[in-house]
Tab-separated table of C-alpha atoms in Angstrom:
chain	number	residue	atom	x	y	z
W	1174	VAL	CA	-7.958	37.231	4.494
W	1175	GLY	CA	-8.166	36.438	8.192
W	1176	ASP	CA	-9.595	39.651	9.622
W	1177	HIS	CA	-13.032	41.234	9.525
W	1178	TYR	CA	-15.100	44.277	10.349
W	1179	GLN	CA	-18.570	43.438	11.722
W	1180	GLY	CA	-18.325	40.016	10.066
W	1181	PHE	CA	-17.246	41.294	6.629
W	1182	ARG	CA	-13.871	39.926	5.532
W	1183	ILE	CA	-10.929	42.180	4.864
W	1184	MET	CA	-8.795	41.430	1.818
W	1185	GLY	CA	-5.336	42.756	1.114
W	1186	THR	CA	-5.066	43.435	-2.608
W	1187	SER	CA	-3.580	45.775	-5.189
W	1188	GLU	CA	-4.982	48.445	-7.474
W	1189	ALA	CA	-4.576	45.960	-10.342
W	1190	PHE	CA	-7.472	43.917	-8.910
W	1191	PHE	CA	-9.860	46.812	-9.535
W	1192	ARG	CA	-8.210	47.975	-12.755
W	1193	ASP	CA	-7.698	44.629	-14.550
W	1194	PHE	CA	-10.014	41.976	-13.084
W	1195	GLU	CA	-13.358	41.375	-14.819
W	1196	TYR	CA	-15.973	40.129	-12.350
W	1197	GLN	CA	-18.050	39.157	-15.394
W	1198	PRO	CA	-16.821	39.019	-18.987
W	1199	GLY	CA	-16.413	42.613	-20.119
W	1200	ARG	CA	-17.408	44.086	-16.716
W	1201	LYS	CA	-14.847	45.671	-14.420
W	1202	PHE	CA	-15.366	47.151	-10.981
W	1203	GLU	CA	-16.609	50.721	-10.695
W	1204	ILE	CA	-15.920	52.732	-7.560
W	1205	ASP	CA	-17.835	55.648	-6.100
W	1206	GLY	CA	-14.880	57.585	-4.744
W	1207	ARG	CA	-11.327	56.512	-5.464
W	1208	LEU	CA	-8.876	53.648	-5.057
W	1209	PHE	CA	-7.146	53.280	-1.734
W	1210	GLY	CA	-3.763	54.546	-0.629
W	1211	ARG	CA	-1.906	53.768	2.581
W	1212	SER	CA	-4.311	53.242	5.534
W	1213	GLU	CA	-7.321	53.590	3.248
W	1214	ALA	CA	-10.013	51.144	2.158
W	1215	VAL	CA	-12.529	50.468	-0.580
W	1216	ILE	CA	-15.635	48.661	0.650
W	1217	GLY	CA	-18.270	46.588	-1.121
W	1218	SER	CA	-21.785	47.958	-1.570
W	1219	THR	CA	-23.282	45.427	0.866
W	1220	VAL	CA	-20.674	46.337	3.493
W	1221	ALA	CA	-21.637	50.005	3.184
W	1222	ARG	CA	-25.353	49.261	3.403
W	1223	ARG	CA	-25.181	46.863	6.376
W	1224	THR	CA	-22.500	48.547	8.497
W	1225	GLY	CA	-23.311	52.177	7.816
W	1226	LEU	CA	-19.724	52.847	6.730
W	1227	ALA	CA	-19.517	55.692	4.212
W	1228	LYS	CA	-16.740	57.606	2.496
W	1229	GLY	CA	-14.668	59.306	5.184
W	1230	ALA	CA	-15.589	56.760	7.900
W	1231	ILE	CA	-12.748	55.318	9.965
W	1232	PHE	CA	-12.777	51.703	11.184
W	1233	SER	CA	-10.521	49.063	12.757
W	1234	ALA	CA	-10.377	45.373	11.920
W	1235	SER	CA	-10.888	42.479	14.306
W	1236	HIS	CA	-8.789	39.332	14.167
W	1237	GLY	CA	-10.405	36.242	12.705
W	1238	VAL	CA	-13.207	35.881	10.197
W	1239	MET	CA	-16.285	35.967	12.439
W	1240	GLU	CA	-17.663	38.332	15.028
W	1241	GLY	CA	-17.131	37.076	18.555
W	1242	ILE	CA	-17.985	38.043	22.108
W	1243	ASN	CA	-14.580	39.613	22.784
W	1244	PRO	CA	-12.983	40.283	19.411
W	1245	GLU	CA	-9.289	41.141	19.273
W	1246	VAL	CA	-9.390	44.558	17.598
W	1247	HIS	CA	-6.246	45.612	15.741
W	1248	GLN	CA	-4.727	49.015	16.485
W	1249	ALA	CA	-4.501	49.953	12.802
W	1250	HIS	CA	-7.257	52.184	11.387
W	1251	TRP	CA	-8.472	52.630	7.818
W	1252	THR	CA	-10.423	55.415	6.195
W	1253	VAL	CA	-13.061	54.516	3.611
W	1254	VAL	CA	-12.260	56.354	0.360
W	1255	GLY	CA	-14.359	54.348	-2.090
W	1256	ILE	CA	-17.424	52.126	-2.316
W	1257	LEU	CA	-17.772	49.514	-5.061
W	1258	ARG	CA	-20.860	49.886	-7.178
W	1259	GLU	CA	-23.067	46.832	-6.743
W	1260	THR	CA	-21.926	43.796	-8.747
W	1261	GLU	CA	-24.208	41.119	-7.235
W	1262	THR	CA	-21.078	39.056	-6.542
W	1263	PRO	CA	-19.181	38.208	-3.334
W	1264	ALA	CA	-17.091	41.343	-4.015
W	1265	ASP	CA	-19.999	43.365	-2.604
W	1266	ARG	CA	-19.435	41.740	0.810
W	1267	ALA	CA	-15.708	42.444	1.244
W	1268	ILE	CA	-13.462	45.246	2.451
W	1269	TYR	CA	-10.312	45.927	0.426
W	1270	ILE	CA	-7.096	47.417	1.781
W	1271	PRO	CA	-3.603	47.652	0.264
W	1272	LEU	CA	-1.763	44.319	0.524
W	1273	GLU	CA	1.215	46.096	2.124
W	1274	ASN	CA	-1.058	47.390	4.922
W	1275	PHE	CA	-2.576	43.958	5.418
W	1276	LEU	CA	0.844	42.366	5.839
W	1277	ALA	CA	1.878	45.118	8.281
W	1278	ILE	CA	-0.990	44.367	10.695
W	1279	GLU	CA	0.203	42.986	14.020
W	1280	GLY	CA	0.052	39.204	13.855
W	1281	HIS	CA	0.560	39.180	10.083
W	1282	THR	CA	4.332	39.153	10.439
W	1283	ARG	CA	5.295	36.743	7.663
W	1284	ARG	CA	6.110	39.146	4.854
W	1285	GLY	CA	5.530	37.874	1.365
W	1286	GLU	CA	3.006	35.230	2.427
W	1287	ILE	CA	-0.209	35.395	0.425
W	1288	SER	CA	-3.284	33.460	1.487
W	1289	ALA	CA	-5.282	33.704	-1.757
W	1290	LEU	CA	-4.680	34.689	-5.340
W	1291	ILE	CA	-7.046	35.046	-8.297
W	1292	VAL	CA	-5.572	34.099	-11.651
W	1293	LYS	CA	-7.379	34.525	-14.945
W	1294	THR	CA	-6.061	32.183	-17.620
W	1295	ARG	CA	-6.503	32.307	-21.362
W	1296	GLY	CA	-8.602	29.169	-21.510
W	1297	ASP	CA	-9.783	25.993	-19.826
W	1298	PHE	CA	-6.685	23.990	-20.732
W	1299	ALA	CA	-4.384	26.645	-19.257
W	1300	ALA	CA	-6.452	26.731	-16.055
W	1301	LEU	CA	-6.352	22.959	-15.612
W	1302	SER	CA	-2.650	22.820	-16.441
W	1303	LEU	CA	-1.852	25.571	-13.921
W	1304	GLN	CA	-4.003	23.875	-11.281
W	1305	SER	CA	-2.225	20.571	-11.835
W	1306	ASP	CA	1.231	22.169	-11.679
W	1307	LEU	CA	0.451	24.094	-8.492
W	1308	ASN	CA	-1.187	21.152	-6.723
W	1309	ARG	CA	2.034	19.136	-7.097
W	1310	ARG	CA	3.677	21.549	-4.644
W	1311	PRO	CA	3.273	20.817	-0.913
W	1312	ASP	CA	2.866	24.506	0.037
W	1313	VAL	CA	0.164	25.528	-2.472
W	1314	MET	CA	-3.404	24.534	-3.239
W	1315	ALA	CA	-5.169	25.557	-6.450
W	1316	VAL	CA	-8.843	25.230	-7.285
W	1317	VAL	CA	-10.892	25.989	-10.347
W	1318	PRO	CA	-14.059	27.669	-9.037
W	1319	ALA	CA	-16.238	26.164	-11.777
W	1320	GLU	CA	-15.194	22.666	-10.664
W	1321	VAL	CA	-15.924	23.399	-7.000
W	1322	VAL	CA	-19.333	24.878	-7.810
W	1323	GLY	CA	-20.081	21.881	-10.061
W	1324	GLU	CA	-19.158	19.457	-7.270
W	1325	PHE	CA	-21.323	21.420	-4.829
W	1326	PHE	CA	-24.371	21.251	-7.096
W	1327	ASN	CA	-23.673	17.589	-7.811
W	1328	THR	CA	-23.753	16.915	-4.060
W	1329	ILE	CA	-26.941	18.937	-3.684
W	1330	GLY	CA	-28.399	17.017	-6.634
W	1331	GLN	CA	-27.797	13.742	-4.804
W	1332	ALA	CA	-29.459	15.187	-1.704
W	1333	ASP	CA	-32.444	16.118	-3.891
W	1334	ILE	CA	-32.852	12.469	-4.901
W	1335	LEU	CA	-32.767	11.406	-1.238
W	1336	LEU	CA	-35.327	14.079	-0.285
W	1337	LEU	CA	-37.556	13.003	-3.177
W	1338	ALA	CA	-37.391	9.375	-2.007
W	1339	VAL	CA	-38.224	10.366	1.584
W	1340	SER	CA	-41.134	12.526	0.324
W	1341	ILE	CA	-42.538	9.640	-1.703
W	1342	LEU	CA	-42.200	7.334	1.302
W	1343	VAL	CA	-44.043	9.839	3.526
W	1344	ILE	CA	-46.872	10.126	0.973
W	1345	VAL	CA	-47.172	6.329	0.665
W	1346	VAL	CA	-47.257	5.891	4.465
W	1347	ALA	CA	-49.815	8.719	4.809
W	1348	LEU	CA	-52.043	7.126	2.141
W	1349	TRP	CA	-51.716	3.720	3.813
W	1350	PHE	CA	-52.733	5.175	7.202
W	1351	SER	CA	-55.588	7.074	5.571
W	1352	LYS	CA	-56.929	3.899	3.905
W	1353	ARG	CA	-56.471	1.991	7.154
W	1354	GLN	CA	-58.455	4.633	9.070
W	1355	GLU	CA	-61.225	4.392	6.431
W	1356	ALA	CA	-61.312	0.611	6.806
W	1357	PHE	CA	-61.557	0.800	10.604
W	1358	GLY	CA	-64.287	3.466	10.321
W	1359	ARG	CA	-66.451	1.161	8.173
W	1360	GLU	CA	-66.031	-1.805	10.525
W	1361	GLU	CA	-67.494	0.080	13.496
């Protein structure tokens, strides 16, 4: 992670991600085409639709995670060899290249450094235990996505209460002004 093509993030990964990872229980990725080899890429369905990239297309990545006015385009090129079938997950909006290629890109010189890792545990206790163990280290941060999403919706829930209170206040003030206008209309 750290590069993009037309705003879509590029992820260095392995074939195991496509072969073993279940994006939903019992559902694994399906690819129109094939898995990548050296200097090849698999792209998400949304990437294909929005960028016009198709199997056989060649592209270069830009440094950073957002499109800019003068993006720094890397010299490396990749050929699209597969397109993920739609999953309705964030996987549809990513571009996947071999991890070895990602680490070989100019500016990605620290071999062996990984910026993100997905781990599937055998249960909730194992996930929390692993998170706790990893977060004790100064060089690693672990999150449980369900917790983060829960916190996000909890925050949004509190904002809903504030918006409800403001809405009620607006209605009360509007009714007060309406009654006041009626009273002034009768006095004249």
